[in-house]
Tab-separated table of C-alpha atoms and ligand atoms in Angstrom:
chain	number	residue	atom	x	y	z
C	1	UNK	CA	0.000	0.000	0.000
C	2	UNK	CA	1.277	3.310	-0.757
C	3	UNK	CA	0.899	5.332	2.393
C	4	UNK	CA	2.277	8.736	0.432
C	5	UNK	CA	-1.448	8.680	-1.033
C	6	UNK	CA	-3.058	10.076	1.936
C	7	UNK	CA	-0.488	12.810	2.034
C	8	UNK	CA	-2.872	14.013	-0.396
C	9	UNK	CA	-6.151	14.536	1.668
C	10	UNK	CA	-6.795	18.286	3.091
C	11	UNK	CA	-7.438	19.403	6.167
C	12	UNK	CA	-7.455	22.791	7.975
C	13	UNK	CA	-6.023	23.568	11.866
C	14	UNK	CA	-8.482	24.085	14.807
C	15	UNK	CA	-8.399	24.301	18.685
C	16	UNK	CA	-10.855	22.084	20.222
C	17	UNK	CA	-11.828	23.857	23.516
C	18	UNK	CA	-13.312	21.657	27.089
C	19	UNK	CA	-13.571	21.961	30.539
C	20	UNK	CA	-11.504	19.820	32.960
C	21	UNK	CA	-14.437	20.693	35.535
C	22	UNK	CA	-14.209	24.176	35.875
C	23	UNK	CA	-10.475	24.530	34.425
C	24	UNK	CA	-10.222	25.374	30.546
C	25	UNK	CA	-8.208	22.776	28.479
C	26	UNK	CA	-8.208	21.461	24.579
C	27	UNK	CA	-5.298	20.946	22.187
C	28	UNK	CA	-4.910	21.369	18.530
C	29	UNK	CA	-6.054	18.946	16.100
C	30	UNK	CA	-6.076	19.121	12.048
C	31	UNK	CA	-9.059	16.665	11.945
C	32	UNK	CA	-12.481	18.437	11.704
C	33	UNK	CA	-15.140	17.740	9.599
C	34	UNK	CA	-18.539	18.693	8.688
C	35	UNK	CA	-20.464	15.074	8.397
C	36	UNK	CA	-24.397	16.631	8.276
C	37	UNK	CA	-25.996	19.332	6.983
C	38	UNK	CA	-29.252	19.655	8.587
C	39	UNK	CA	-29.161	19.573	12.276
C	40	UNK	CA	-24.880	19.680	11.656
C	41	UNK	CA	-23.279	16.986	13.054
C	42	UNK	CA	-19.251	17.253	13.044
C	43	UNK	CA	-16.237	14.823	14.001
C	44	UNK	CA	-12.570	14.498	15.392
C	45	UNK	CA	-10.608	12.624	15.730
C	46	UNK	CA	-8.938	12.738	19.173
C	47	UNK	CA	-5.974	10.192	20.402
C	48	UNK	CA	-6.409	8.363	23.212
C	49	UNK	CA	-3.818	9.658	25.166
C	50	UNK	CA	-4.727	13.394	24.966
C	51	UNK	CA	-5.791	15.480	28.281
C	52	UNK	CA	-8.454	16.787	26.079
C	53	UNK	CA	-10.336	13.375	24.724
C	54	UNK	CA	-10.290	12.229	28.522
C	55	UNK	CA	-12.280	15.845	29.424
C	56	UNK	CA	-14.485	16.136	26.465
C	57	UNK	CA	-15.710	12.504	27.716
C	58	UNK	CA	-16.313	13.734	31.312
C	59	UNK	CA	-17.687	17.490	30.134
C	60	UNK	CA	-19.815	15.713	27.301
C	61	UNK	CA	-19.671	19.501	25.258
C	62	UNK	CA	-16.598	21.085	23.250
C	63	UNK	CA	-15.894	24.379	21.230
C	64	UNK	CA	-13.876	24.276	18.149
C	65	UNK	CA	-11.917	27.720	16.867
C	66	UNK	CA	-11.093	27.483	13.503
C	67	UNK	CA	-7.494	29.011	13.129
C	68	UNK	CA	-6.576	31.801	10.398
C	69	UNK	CA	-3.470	32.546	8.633
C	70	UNK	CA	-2.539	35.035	11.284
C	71	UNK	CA	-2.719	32.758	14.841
C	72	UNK	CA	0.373	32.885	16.359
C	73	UNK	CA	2.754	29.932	16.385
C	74	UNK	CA	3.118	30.520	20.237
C	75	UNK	CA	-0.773	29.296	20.135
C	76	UNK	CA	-0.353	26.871	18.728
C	77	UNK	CA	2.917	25.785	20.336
C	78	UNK	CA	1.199	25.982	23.520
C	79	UNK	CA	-2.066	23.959	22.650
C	80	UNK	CA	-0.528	21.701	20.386
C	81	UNK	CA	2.952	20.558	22.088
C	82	UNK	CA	2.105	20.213	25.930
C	83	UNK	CA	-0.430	18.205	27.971
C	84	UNK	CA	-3.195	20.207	30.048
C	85	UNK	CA	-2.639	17.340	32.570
C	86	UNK	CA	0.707	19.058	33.074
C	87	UNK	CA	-0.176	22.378	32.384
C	88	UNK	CA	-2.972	24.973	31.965
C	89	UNK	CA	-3.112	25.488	28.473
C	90	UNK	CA	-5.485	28.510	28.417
C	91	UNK	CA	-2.774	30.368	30.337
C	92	UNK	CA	-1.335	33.622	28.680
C	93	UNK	CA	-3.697	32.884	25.547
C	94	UNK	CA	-6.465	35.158	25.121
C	95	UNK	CA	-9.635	33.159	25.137
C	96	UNK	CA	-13.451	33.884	26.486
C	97	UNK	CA	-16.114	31.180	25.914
C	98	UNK	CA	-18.871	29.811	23.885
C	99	UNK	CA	-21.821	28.414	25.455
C	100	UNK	CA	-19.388	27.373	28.418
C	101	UNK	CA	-16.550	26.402	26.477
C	102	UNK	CA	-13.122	27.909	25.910
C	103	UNK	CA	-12.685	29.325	22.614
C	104	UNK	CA	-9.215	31.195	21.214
C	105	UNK	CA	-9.753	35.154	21.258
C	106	UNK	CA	-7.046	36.195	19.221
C	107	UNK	CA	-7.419	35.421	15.108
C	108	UNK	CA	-9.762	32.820	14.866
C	109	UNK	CA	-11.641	32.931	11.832
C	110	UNK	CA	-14.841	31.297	13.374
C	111	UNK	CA	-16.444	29.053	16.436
C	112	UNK	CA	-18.101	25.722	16.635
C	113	UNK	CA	-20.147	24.967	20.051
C	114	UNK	CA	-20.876	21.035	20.121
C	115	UNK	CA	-22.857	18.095	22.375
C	116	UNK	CA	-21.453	14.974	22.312
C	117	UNK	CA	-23.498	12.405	20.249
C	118	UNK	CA	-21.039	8.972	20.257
C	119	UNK	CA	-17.179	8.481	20.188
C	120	UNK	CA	-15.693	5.334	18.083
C	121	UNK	CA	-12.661	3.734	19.203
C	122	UNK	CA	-10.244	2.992	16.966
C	123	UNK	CA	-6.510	1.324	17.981
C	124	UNK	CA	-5.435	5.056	18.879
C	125	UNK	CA	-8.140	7.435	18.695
C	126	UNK	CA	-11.557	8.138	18.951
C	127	UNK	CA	-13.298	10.146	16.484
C	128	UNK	CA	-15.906	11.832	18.526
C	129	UNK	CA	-19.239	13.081	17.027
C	130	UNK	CA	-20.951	16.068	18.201
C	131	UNK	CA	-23.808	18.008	17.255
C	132	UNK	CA	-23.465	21.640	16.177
C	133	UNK	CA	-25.432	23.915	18.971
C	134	UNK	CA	-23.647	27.071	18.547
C	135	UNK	CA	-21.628	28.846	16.112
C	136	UNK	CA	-20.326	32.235	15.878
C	137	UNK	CA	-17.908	34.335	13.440
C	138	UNK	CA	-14.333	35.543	14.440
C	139	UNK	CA	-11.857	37.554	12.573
C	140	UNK	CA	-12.325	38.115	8.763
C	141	UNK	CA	-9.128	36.125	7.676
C	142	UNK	CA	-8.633	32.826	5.481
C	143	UNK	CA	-8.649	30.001	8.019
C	144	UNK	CA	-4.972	28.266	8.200
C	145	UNK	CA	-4.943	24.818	6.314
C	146	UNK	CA	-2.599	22.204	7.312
C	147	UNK	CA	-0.451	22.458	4.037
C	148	UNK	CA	0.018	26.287	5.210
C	149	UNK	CA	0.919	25.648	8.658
C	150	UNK	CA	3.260	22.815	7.042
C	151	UNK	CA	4.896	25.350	4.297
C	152	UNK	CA	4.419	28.960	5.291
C	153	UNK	CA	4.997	28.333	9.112
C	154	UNK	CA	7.098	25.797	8.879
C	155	UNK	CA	5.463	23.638	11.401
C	156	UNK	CA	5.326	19.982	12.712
C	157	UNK	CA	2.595	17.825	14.319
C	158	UNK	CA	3.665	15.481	16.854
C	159	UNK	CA	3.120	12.064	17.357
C	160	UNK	CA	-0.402	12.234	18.392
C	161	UNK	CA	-2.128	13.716	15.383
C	162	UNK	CA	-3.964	11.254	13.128
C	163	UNK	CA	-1.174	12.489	10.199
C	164	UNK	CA	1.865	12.037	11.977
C	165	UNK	CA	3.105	8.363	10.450
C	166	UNK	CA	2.609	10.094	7.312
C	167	UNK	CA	5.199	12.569	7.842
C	168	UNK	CA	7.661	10.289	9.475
C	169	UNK	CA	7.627	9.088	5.949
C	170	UNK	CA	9.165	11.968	4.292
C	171	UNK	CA	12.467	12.266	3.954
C	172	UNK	CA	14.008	15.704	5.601
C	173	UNK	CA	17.551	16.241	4.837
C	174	UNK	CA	19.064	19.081	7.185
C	175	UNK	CA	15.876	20.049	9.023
C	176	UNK	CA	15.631	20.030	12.665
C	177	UNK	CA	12.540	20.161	14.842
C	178	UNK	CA	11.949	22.150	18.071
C	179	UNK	CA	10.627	19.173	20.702
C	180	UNK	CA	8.924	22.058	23.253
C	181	UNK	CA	6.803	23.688	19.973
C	182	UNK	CA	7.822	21.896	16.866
C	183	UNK	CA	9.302	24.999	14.808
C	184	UNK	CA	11.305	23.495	11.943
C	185	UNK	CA	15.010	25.089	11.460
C	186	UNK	CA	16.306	24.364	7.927
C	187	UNK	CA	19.715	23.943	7.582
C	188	UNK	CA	22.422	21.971	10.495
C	189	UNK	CA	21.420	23.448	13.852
C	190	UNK	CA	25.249	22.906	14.772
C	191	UNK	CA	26.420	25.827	12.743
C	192	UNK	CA	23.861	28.214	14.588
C	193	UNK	CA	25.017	30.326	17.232
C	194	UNK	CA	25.764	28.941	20.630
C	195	UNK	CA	23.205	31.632	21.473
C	196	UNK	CA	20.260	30.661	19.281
C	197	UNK	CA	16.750	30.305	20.329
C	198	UNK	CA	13.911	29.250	18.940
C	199	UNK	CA	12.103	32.006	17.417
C	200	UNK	CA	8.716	30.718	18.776
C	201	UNK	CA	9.296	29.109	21.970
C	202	UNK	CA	12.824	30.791	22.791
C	203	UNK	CA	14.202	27.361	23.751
C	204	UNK	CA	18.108	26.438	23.597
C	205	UNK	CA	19.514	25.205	20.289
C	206	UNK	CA	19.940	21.909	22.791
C	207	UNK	CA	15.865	21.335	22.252
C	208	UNK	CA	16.403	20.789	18.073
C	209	UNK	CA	16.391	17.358	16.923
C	210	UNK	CA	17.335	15.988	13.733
C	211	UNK	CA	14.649	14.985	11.659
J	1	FMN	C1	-0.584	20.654	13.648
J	1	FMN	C2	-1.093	19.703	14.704
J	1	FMN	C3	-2.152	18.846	14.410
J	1	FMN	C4	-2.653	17.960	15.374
J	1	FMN	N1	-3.729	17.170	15.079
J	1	FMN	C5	-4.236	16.326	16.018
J	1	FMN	C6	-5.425	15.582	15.755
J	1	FMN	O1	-6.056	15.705	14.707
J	1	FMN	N2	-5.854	14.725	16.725
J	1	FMN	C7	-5.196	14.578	17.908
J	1	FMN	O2	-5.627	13.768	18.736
J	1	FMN	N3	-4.079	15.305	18.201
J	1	FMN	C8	-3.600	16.178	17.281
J	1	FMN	N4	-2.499	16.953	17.563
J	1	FMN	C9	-1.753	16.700	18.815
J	1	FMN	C10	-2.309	17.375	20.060
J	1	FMN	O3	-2.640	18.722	19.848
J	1	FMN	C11	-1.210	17.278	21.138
J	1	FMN	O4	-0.882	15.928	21.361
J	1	FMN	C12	-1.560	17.978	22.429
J	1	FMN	O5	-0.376	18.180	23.178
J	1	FMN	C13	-2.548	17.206	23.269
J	1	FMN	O6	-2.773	17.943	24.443
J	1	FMN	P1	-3.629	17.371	25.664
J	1	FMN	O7	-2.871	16.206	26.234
J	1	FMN	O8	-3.744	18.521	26.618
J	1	FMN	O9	-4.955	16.954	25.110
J	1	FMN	C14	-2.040	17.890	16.646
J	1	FMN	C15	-0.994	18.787	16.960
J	1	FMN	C16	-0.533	19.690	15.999
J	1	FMN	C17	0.583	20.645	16.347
């Protein structure tokens, strides 16, 4: 089977909001989709071991914000690289809520409110189904697709994003990849400055990893 085929499917970058009880929590994910039209019904697909499937199950309701071109890396460094069992993710993020449920402030595009219906196991995620209760618009701005975030920003996705095997796949030559937020430096991070940082997460050069 050639895997490089599903390189080819789309998808666009969105922070899926919760509540761990009264604490605000979510992580990124590139996996949205619409699946109904009348009475909307939409899906993710959420691995197993994030913070955030474990609290959508408890909360039974999540927000999606559907990211533009111009969210900041940092945002998505923050909800997309650490666990909200470690740390509160909401922190230093500007955010206020939908219908209960924490939603990114700054440069979304638009908001999804969302019940619960079912979630489907798979081997390591669950795509979770919710109904559309609420939506709302945000900032006038083309929403960020994943080839964007991949080519303009110059991101990553780690491990836990449905995509990831795929991009283990590719072959990188000279790249190496921030482990705190996943920034990509382009060339051999050994000829950077002892004093490099990352320009996102202002980590040590000691964070990069060779691809
Ligand atoms: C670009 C990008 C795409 C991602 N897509 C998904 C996804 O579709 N599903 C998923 O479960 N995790 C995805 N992730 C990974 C989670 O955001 C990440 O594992 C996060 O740290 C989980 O946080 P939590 O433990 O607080 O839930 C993605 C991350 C990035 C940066």
């Amino acid at each position: 089977m050639d895997m490089s085929v599903l390189w080819k499917l789309s998808y666009g970058m969105y922070a899926v909001g919760t509540l761990d009880e009264e604490r605000p929590t979510g992580c990124i994910v590139n996996t949205v989709v619409q699946i109904t039209s009348e009475n909307p019904i939409i899906a993710v697909s959420m691995n197993k071991d994030n913070f955030t499937y474990n609290a959508i199950k408890e909360c039974g309701k999540f927000s999606v914000s559907i990211l533009s071109e111009k969210t900041s890396q940092n945002t998505i460094a923050k909800l997309g690289f650490c666990s909200g069992c470690e740390v509160d993710k909401f922190d230093g993020l500007e955010y206020m809520y939908l219908d209960g449920m924490p939603i990114v402030k700054e440069n979304a595009c638009g908001y999804i409110g969302a019940e619960v219906i079912s979630m489907t196991e798979t081997e390591t995620h669950f795509i979770i189904l919710g109904r559309v209760t609420n939506t709302m618009k945000g900032v006038n701005v083309d929403p960020m697709t994943y080839k964007y975030y991949h080519e303009v920003i110059k991101g990553k996705a780690p491990k836990n994003a449905p995509t990831y095997q795929a991009e283990a796949e590719e072959t990188i030559k000279d790249k190496y990849v921030c482990d705190v937020c996943g920034y990509v430096y382009e060339g051999d991070i050994h000829d950077a400055p002892a004093d490099f940082v990352c320009p996102v997460c202002k980590q040590s050069k000691s964070h990069f990893k060779e691809q």
